[in-house]
Coordinates of C-alpha atoms in Angstrom, one line a residue:
X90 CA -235.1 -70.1 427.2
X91 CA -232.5 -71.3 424.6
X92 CA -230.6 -67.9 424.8
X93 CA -230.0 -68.8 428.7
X94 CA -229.4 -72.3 428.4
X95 CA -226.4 -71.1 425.5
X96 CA -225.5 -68.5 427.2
X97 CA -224.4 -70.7 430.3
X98 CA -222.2 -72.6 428.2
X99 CA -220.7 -69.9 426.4
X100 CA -219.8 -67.6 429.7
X101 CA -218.8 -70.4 431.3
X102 CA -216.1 -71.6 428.3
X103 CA -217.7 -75.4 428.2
X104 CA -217.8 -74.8 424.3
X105 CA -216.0 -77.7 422.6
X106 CA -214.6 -77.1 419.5
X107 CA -212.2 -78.9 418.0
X108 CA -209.2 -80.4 419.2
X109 CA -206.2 -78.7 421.5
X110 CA -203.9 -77.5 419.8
X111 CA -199.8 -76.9 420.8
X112 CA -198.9 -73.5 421.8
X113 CA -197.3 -72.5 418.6
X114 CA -198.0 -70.4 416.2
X115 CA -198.6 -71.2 412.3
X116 CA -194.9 -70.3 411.7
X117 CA -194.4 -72.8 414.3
X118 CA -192.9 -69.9 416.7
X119 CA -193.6 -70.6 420.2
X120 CA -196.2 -68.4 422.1
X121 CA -196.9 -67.3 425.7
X122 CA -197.2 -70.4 428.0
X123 CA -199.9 -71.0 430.2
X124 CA -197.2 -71.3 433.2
X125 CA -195.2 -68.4 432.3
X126 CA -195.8 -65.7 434.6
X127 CA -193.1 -63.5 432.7
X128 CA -195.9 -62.9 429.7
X129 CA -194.8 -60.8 426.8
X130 CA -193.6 -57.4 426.2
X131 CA -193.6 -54.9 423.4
X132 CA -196.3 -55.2 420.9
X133 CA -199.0 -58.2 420.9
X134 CA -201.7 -60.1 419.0
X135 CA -204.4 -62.3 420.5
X136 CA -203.6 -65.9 418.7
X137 CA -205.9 -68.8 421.0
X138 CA -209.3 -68.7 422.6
X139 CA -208.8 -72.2 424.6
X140 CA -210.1 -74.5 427.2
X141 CA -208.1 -76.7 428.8
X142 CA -209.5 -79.2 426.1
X143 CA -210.2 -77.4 423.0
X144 CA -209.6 -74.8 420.9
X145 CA -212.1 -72.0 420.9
X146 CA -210.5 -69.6 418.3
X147 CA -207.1 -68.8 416.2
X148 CA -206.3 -66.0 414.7
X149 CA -204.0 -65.6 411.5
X150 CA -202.4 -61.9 410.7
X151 CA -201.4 -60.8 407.6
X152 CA -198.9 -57.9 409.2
X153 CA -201.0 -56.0 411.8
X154 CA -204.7 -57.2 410.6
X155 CA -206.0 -60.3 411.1
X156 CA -207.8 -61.8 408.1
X157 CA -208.2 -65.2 409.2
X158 CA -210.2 -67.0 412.3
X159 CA -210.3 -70.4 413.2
X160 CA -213.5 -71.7 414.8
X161 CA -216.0 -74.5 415.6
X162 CA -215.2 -77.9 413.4
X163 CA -212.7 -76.2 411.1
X164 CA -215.2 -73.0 410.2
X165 CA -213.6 -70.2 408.6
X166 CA -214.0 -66.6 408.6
X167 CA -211.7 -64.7 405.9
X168 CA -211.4 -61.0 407.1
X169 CA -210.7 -58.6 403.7
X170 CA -209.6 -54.9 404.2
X171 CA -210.0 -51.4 402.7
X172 CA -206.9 -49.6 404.0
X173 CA -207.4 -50.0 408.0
X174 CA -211.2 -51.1 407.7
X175 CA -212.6 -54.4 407.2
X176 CA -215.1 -54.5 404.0
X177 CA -216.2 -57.9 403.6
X178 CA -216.5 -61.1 405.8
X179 CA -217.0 -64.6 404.3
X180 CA -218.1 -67.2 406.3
X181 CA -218.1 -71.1 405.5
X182 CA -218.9 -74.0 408.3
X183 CA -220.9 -74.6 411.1
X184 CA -222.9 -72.2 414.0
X185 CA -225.2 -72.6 416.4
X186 CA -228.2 -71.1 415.4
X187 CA -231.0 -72.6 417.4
X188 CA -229.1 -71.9 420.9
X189 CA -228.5 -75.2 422.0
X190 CA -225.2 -75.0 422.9
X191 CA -223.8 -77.8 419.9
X192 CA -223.2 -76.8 416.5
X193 CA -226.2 -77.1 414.1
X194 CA -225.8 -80.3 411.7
X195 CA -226.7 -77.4 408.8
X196 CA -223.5 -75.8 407.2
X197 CA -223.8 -72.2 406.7
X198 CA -222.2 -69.7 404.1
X199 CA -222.4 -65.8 404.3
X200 CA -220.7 -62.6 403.3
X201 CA -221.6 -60.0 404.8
X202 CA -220.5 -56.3 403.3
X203 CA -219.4 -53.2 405.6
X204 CA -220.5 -49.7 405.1
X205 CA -219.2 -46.9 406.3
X206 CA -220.1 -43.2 406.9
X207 CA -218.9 -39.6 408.2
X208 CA -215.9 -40.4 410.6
X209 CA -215.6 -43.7 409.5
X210 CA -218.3 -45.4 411.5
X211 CA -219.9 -48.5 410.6
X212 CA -223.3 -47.7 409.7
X213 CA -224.5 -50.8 407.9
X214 CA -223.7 -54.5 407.4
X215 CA -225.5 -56.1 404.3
X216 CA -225.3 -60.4 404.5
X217 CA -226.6 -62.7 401.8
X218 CA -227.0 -66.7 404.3
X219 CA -226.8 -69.8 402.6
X220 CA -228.2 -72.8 404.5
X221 CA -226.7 -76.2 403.4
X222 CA -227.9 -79.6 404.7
X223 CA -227.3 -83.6 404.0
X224 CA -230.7 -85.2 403.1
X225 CA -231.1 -88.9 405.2
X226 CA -229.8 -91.6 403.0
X227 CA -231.7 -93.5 400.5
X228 CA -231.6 -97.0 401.3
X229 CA -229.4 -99.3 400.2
X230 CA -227.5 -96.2 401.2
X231 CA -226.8 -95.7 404.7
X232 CA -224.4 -92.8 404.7
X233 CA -226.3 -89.2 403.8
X234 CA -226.1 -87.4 400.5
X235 CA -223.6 -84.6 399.7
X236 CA -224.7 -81.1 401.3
X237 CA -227.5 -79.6 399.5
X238 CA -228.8 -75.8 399.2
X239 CA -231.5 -75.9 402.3
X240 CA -232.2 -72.2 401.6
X241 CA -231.3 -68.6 401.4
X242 CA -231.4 -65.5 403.6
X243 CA -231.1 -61.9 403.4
X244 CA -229.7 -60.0 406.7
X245 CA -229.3 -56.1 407.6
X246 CA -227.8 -54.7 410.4
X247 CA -228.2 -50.5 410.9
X248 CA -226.2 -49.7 413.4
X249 CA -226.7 -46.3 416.0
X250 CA -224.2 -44.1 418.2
X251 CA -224.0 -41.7 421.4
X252 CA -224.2 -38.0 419.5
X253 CA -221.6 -37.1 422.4
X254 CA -219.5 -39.9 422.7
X255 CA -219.6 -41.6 419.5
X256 CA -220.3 -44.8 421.8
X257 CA -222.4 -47.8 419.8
X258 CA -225.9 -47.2 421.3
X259 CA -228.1 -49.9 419.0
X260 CA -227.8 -52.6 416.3
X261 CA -231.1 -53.2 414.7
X262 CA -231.2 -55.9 412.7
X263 CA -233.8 -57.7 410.0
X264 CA -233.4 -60.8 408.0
X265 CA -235.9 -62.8 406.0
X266 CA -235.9 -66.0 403.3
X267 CA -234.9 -65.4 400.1
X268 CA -237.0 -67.4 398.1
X269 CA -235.9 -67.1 394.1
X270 CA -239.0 -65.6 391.7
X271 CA -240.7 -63.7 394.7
X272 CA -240.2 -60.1 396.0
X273 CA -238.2 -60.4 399.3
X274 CA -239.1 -58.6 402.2
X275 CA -238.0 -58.9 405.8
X276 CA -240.2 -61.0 408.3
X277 CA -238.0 -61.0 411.7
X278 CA -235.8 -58.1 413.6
X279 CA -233.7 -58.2 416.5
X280 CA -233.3 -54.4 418.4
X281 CA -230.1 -54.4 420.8
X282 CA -229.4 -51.3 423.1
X283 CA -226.4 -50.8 424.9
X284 CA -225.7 -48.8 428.2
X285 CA -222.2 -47.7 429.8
X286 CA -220.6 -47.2 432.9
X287 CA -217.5 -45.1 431.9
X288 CA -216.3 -46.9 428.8
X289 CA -217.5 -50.4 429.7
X290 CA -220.7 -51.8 428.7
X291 CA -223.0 -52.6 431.6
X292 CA -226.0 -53.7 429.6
X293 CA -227.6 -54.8 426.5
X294 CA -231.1 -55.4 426.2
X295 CA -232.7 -57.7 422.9
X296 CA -235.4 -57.4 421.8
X297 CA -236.8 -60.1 418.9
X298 CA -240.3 -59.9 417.1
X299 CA -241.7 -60.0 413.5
X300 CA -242.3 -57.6 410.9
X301 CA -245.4 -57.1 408.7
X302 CA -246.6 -54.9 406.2
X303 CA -246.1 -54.7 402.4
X304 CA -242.8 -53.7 402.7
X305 CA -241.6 -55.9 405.8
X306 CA -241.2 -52.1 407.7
X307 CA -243.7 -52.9 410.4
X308 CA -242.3 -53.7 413.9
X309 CA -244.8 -55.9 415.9
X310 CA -244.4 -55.9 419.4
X311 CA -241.5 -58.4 420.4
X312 CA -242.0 -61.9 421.4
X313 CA -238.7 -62.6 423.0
X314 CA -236.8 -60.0 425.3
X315 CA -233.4 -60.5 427.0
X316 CA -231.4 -58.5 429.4
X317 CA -227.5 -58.9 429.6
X318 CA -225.8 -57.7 432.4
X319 CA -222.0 -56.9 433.0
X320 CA -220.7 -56.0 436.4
X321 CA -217.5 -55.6 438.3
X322 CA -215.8 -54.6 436.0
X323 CA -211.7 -54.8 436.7
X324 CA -209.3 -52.1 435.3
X325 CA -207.2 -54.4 433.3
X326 CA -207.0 -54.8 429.9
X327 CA -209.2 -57.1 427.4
X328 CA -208.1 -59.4 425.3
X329 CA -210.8 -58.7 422.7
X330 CA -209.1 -54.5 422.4
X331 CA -206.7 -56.4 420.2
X332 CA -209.4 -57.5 417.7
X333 CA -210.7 -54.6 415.3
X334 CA -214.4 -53.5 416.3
X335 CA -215.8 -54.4 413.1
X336 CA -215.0 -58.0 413.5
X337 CA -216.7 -58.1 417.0
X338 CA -219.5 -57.1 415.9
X339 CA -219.8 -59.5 413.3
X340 CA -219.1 -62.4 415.9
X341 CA -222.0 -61.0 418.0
X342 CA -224.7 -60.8 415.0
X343 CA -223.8 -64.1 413.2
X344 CA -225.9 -65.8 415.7
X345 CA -227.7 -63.0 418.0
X346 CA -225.3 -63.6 420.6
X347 CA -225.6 -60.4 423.0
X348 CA -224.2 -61.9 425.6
X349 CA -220.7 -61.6 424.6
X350 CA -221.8 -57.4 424.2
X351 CA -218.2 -57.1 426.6
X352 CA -216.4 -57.7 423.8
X353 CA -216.7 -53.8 423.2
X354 CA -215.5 -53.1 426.6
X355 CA -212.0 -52.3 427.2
X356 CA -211.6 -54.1 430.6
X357 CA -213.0 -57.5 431.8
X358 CA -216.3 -58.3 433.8
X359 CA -216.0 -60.0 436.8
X360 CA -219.5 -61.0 436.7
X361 CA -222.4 -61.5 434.3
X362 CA -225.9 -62.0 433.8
X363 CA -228.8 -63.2 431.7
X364 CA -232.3 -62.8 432.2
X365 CA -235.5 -63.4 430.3
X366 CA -237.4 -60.0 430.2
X367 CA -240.9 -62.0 429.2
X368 CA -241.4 -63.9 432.0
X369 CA -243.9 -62.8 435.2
X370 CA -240.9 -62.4 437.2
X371 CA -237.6 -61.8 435.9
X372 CA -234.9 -63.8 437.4
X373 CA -231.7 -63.4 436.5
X374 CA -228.7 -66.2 435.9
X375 CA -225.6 -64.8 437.3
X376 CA -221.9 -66.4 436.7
X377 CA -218.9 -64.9 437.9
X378 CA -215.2 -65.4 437.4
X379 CA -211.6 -64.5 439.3
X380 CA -209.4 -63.7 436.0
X381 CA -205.6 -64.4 436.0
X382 CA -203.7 -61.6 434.4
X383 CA -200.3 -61.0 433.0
X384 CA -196.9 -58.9 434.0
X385 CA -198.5 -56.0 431.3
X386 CA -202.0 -56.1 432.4
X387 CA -203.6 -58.1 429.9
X388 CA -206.6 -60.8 430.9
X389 CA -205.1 -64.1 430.0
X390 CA -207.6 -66.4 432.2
X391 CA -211.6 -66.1 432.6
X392 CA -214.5 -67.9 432.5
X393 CA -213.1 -71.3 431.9
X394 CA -211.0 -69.5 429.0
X395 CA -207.6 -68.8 428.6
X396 CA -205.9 -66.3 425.8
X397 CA -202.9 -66.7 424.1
X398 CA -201.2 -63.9 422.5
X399 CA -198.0 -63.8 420.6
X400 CA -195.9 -61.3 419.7
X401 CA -197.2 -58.7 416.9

């Protein structure tokens, strides 16, 4: 039930972040206005993810890769290359790990390490989670202490595709505590499938359980199941084709987010749902948008968000 309640927030671009920022870039150039209907030409780069309060997301390019993003309370994800290809992703600040829809009070730190295989697909993401929290202050003291190591967790994410279309088809991921002088194992999975309508994602359905055995290879059956749904789809262009693939998927598993899957679609859904598989009745939550486009196509209003772009 988290998952929906999060997921309303999300699709619906109530997410606060941190404060509204002017519509320049960090060269201090000035970007697409929000009441420009002329919108840009040439070559572009998605900059903002805003509200019409906050600031969802920037993005900072080093040439034609971005290597930088912005995000909730100052967080920062540093983006580091291997010719075209993204090999490593380190994360430092805040997410929202229990669903909730605020930030958790817990600061987090990962890296997370990209494998490739034959035709250059991602075939494997390996993340090492730190978990950092203020213990309560000890009276006289009534401020809390410095952030302290909480714990440490080990992630893997094995990723499948379509034999004939090279399409993603599942991420499976495990993670588990990585407690120091014992033999880690994995305790917890999370199995994502995908299905398409053309080249748009229609559906992804997660599924979350445990794992047993000696070796933490045992799949019990799942305790939570979730079905995301993507219709009506328009035949514009996405503002996340600008972002490299890699980097969406990262976004998506650094909290078990599957209901922003249409980031891997090239063209915008006009409508989405969630709905929680376990329940005697499945009911789904349905939210739907009209977006505002610009001159070349591109989405630049949805869901309560609006994308920036500046010139690449």
């Amino acid at each position: 039930m988290k998952q929906i309640f999060y997921f309303i927030l999300l699709i619906a671009g109530f997410s606060s972040i941190h404060s509204c920022k002017s519509l320049l870039d960090e060269d201090g150039n000035p970007l697409l206005d929000l009441n420009n209907t002329n919108g840009l030409s040439g070559p572009r780069a998605l900059y903002r993810e805003i509200t019409d309060e906050d600031t969802i997301a920037e993005y900072q390019y080093s040439g034609l890769l971005v290597t930088k993003v912005i995000t909730d309370s100052a967080s920062i994800t540093n983006i580091m290359y291997s010719g075209d290809k993204i090999s490593q992703i380190n994360f430092n600040g805040f997410l929202d790990l229990d669903d909730d829809g605020e930030l958790d009070k817990d600061s987090i730190s990962y890296t997370q390490l990209f494998t490739y295989g034959n035709g250059g697909r991602l075939d494997k993401i390996s993340e090492n989670r730190s978990i950092f929290r203020r213990p309560p202050p000890v009276p006289p003291a009534t401020t809390p202490g410095p952030q302290t190591l909480l714990g440490k967790e080990k992630k893997q994410y094995e990723f499948k595709y379509v034999a004939a279309s090279a399409k993603l088809d599942s991420i499976i991921g495990k993670s588990g505590i990585d407690v120091a002088g014992t033999q880690f194992k994995f305790t917890e999975y999370s199995r994502t499938g995908f299905t398409y309508i053309g080249d748009n994602i229609s559906r992804a359905v997660n599924f979350i359980g445990q794992l047993t055995g000696a070796n933490g290879d045992v799949f019990q059956p799942p305790v939570e199941k979730y079905g995301f749904d993507f219709y009506a789809y328009d035949n514009q262009i996405s503002p996340f084709t600008l972002l490299p693939t890699a980097y969406k998927i990262s976004r998506i598993i650094s909290t078990n987010n599957y209901g922003e899957s249409h980031l891997f679609s090239p063209n915008n859904p006009k409508r989405v749902s969630l709905t929680d598989l376990t329940t005697p009745i499945p009911t789904p939550i349905v939210l739907s948008t009209n977006y505002v486009y610009d001159p070349q196509t591109y989405m630049t209003k949805g869901y309560g968000v609006n994308y920036i772009y500046k010139p690449q």
